[in-house]
Coordinates of C-alpha atoms in Angstrom, one line a residue:
M1 CA 96.1 101.6 78.6
F2 CA 96.9 100.2 82.4
D3 CA 93.4 98.6 82.5
G4 CA 94.2 94.6 82.4
I5 CA 97.2 94.8 84.7
L6 CA 95.8 97.2 87.5
N7 CA 92.9 95.3 88.2
K8 CA 94.4 91.6 89.2
P9 CA 94.7 92.0 92.4
S10 CA 98.1 90.5 93.6
D11 CA 98.6 88.3 97.7
S12 CA 102.2 89.2 97.0
L13 CA 104.1 89.4 100.8
P14 CA 107.6 91.7 101.2
G15 CA 110.1 89.4 100.0
A16 CA 108.1 88.4 97.1
A17 CA 109.4 90.1 93.5
M18 CA 107.6 92.2 91.1
T19 CA 105.4 91.1 88.7
G20 CA 105.6 91.3 84.9
G21 CA 103.3 94.3 85.0
E22 CA 104.4 95.5 87.7
R23 CA 107.8 96.2 86.4
G24 CA 106.9 97.0 83.5
L25 CA 104.5 99.8 85.5
A26 CA 108.0 101.1 87.3
F27 CA 109.6 101.6 84.5
H28 CA 107.6 104.0 82.9
V29 CA 107.6 105.9 85.8
L30 CA 111.1 105.7 85.8
S31 CA 110.9 106.6 81.7
L32 CA 108.4 109.8 82.9
V33 CA 110.7 110.6 85.9
N34 CA 113.4 111.0 83.5
H35 CA 111.1 112.7 80.8
E36 CA 110.8 115.4 84.2
R37 CA 114.4 115.2 85.0
E38 CA 115.7 115.6 81.7
A39 CA 113.3 118.5 80.8
A40 CA 114.9 120.6 83.7
G41 CA 118.5 119.6 82.8
L42 CA 119.3 116.7 84.6
E43 CA 121.1 113.5 83.5
P44 CA 118.5 110.3 84.0
L45 CA 118.4 108.3 87.3
V46 CA 120.0 104.4 86.3
W47 CA 117.8 102.1 87.6
D48 CA 118.9 100.8 91.2
E49 CA 117.8 97.5 91.6
A50 CA 118.7 96.9 95.5
A51 CA 116.6 100.6 95.6
A52 CA 113.4 98.9 93.8
D53 CA 113.4 95.8 95.8
V54 CA 113.2 97.7 98.6
A55 CA 110.1 100.4 97.3
Y56 CA 108.8 97.3 96.6
D57 CA 109.1 95.5 100.1
H58 CA 107.8 99.3 101.3
C59 CA 104.4 99.2 98.8
V60 CA 103.4 95.6 100.4
D61 CA 104.2 96.5 103.5
M62 CA 102.0 99.5 103.3
R63 CA 99.2 97.4 102.4
L64 CA 99.2 94.1 104.7
R65 CA 99.4 96.6 107.3
G66 CA 97.4 98.9 106.4
Y67 CA 99.4 102.4 106.5
V68 CA 100.8 105.8 104.5
S69 CA 104.2 106.8 105.6
H70 CA 107.5 106.9 104.1
W71 CA 107.8 105.3 108.2
N72 CA 107.3 102.2 109.1
P73 CA 105.1 100.8 112.1
E74 CA 108.8 99.9 113.6
G75 CA 110.0 103.5 112.8
R76 CA 112.4 103.4 110.1
D77 CA 112.4 105.6 107.0
A78 CA 113.3 104.9 103.1
C79 CA 116.6 105.3 103.7
A80 CA 116.9 102.9 107.1
R81 CA 114.9 100.1 104.6
L82 CA 118.3 101.0 102.0
R83 CA 120.6 100.5 104.3
E84 CA 119.1 97.4 106.1
A85 CA 119.3 95.6 102.3
G86 CA 122.6 97.0 102.0
V87 CA 122.9 100.2 99.1
D88 CA 125.4 101.9 99.7
M89 CA 124.4 105.9 99.4
L90 CA 125.6 109.1 101.1
S91 CA 121.7 109.5 101.2
C92 CA 118.6 109.2 99.7
G93 CA 115.2 109.8 99.3
E94 CA 111.5 108.6 99.0
N95 CA 108.4 109.5 97.1
I96 CA 104.7 107.3 97.7
G97 CA 101.2 106.8 96.8
K98 CA 98.1 105.4 96.8
G99 CA 95.6 104.6 94.4
H100 CA 96.6 106.7 91.3
K101 CA 95.6 104.2 88.4
S102 CA 98.4 104.5 86.0
P103 CA 102.0 106.0 85.5
E104 CA 101.2 109.5 84.5
S105 CA 98.8 110.2 87.5
I106 CA 101.2 108.8 89.8
V107 CA 104.1 111.3 88.5
A108 CA 101.6 114.0 87.4
S109 CA 100.6 114.0 91.2
W110 CA 104.5 113.7 92.0
M111 CA 105.7 116.7 89.7
N112 CA 102.4 119.0 91.4
S113 CA 103.9 118.7 94.9
V114 CA 106.6 120.6 96.1
G115 CA 108.3 118.4 98.7
H116 CA 107.8 114.8 95.8
R117 CA 108.4 117.1 92.8
A118 CA 112.1 118.2 94.8
A119 CA 112.8 114.8 95.3
I120 CA 112.3 114.1 91.2
L121 CA 114.4 117.0 90.2
N122 CA 117.1 116.5 92.9
P123 CA 120.8 117.0 91.0
G124 CA 122.3 114.9 93.7
F125 CA 119.8 112.0 92.8
T126 CA 121.9 109.4 90.8
R127 CA 120.5 105.9 90.6
C128 CA 116.8 105.0 91.7
G129 CA 114.0 102.0 92.7
I130 CA 110.8 101.8 92.0
G131 CA 107.3 99.1 93.7
V132 CA 105.0 99.5 92.4
H133 CA 102.2 96.9 93.4
V134 CA 99.2 95.9 92.6
S135 CA 96.2 94.8 94.7
K136 CA 92.0 95.3 95.3
D137 CA 93.0 98.8 97.4
G138 CA 95.7 100.0 95.4
P139 CA 97.6 99.9 93.4
W140 CA 100.7 100.7 95.5
W141 CA 104.0 103.6 94.8
T142 CA 107.1 103.6 96.4
Q143 CA 109.8 105.7 94.2
D144 CA 113.4 105.5 96.6
F145 CA 116.2 107.8 95.2
V146 CA 119.7 107.1 96.4
A147 CA 122.8 109.2 96.3
P148 CA 125.4 108.0 95.8
P149 CA 128.5 107.7 98.2
L150 CA 132.0 110.6 98.1
E151 CA 134.7 109.7 96.6
R152 CA 136.7 108.2 99.3

């Protein structure tokens, strides 16, 4: 279904926006994740555009600098990257992946991993931003979860 999109390499740099095709894949992932949450009796996640930008930048950065990790080479994790981008939150979580050819494949992989599944089904997370970066050695997938700040 996504073969034409996934075979198109991208030369994006950090700070660039997802293409329309990449955004479509990201929203499909959100739909699949929300289906899993609803099946578990949880509220669906709400799309967070700022978190999606951070997630996409992480995908591009991993491709450009040749790593697959929640921690970038400077030692910043998802929560640090989200806070640097001004995302107001109590806590965060992150799922990443590389090479899965469809939203169904990456979500199935995450759901079959104890840690990734726990992030998807964490009732404290209410918002989510997803980045998908299509490249010749990808695609790259990053899902950043956000728990809202406590009421003041």
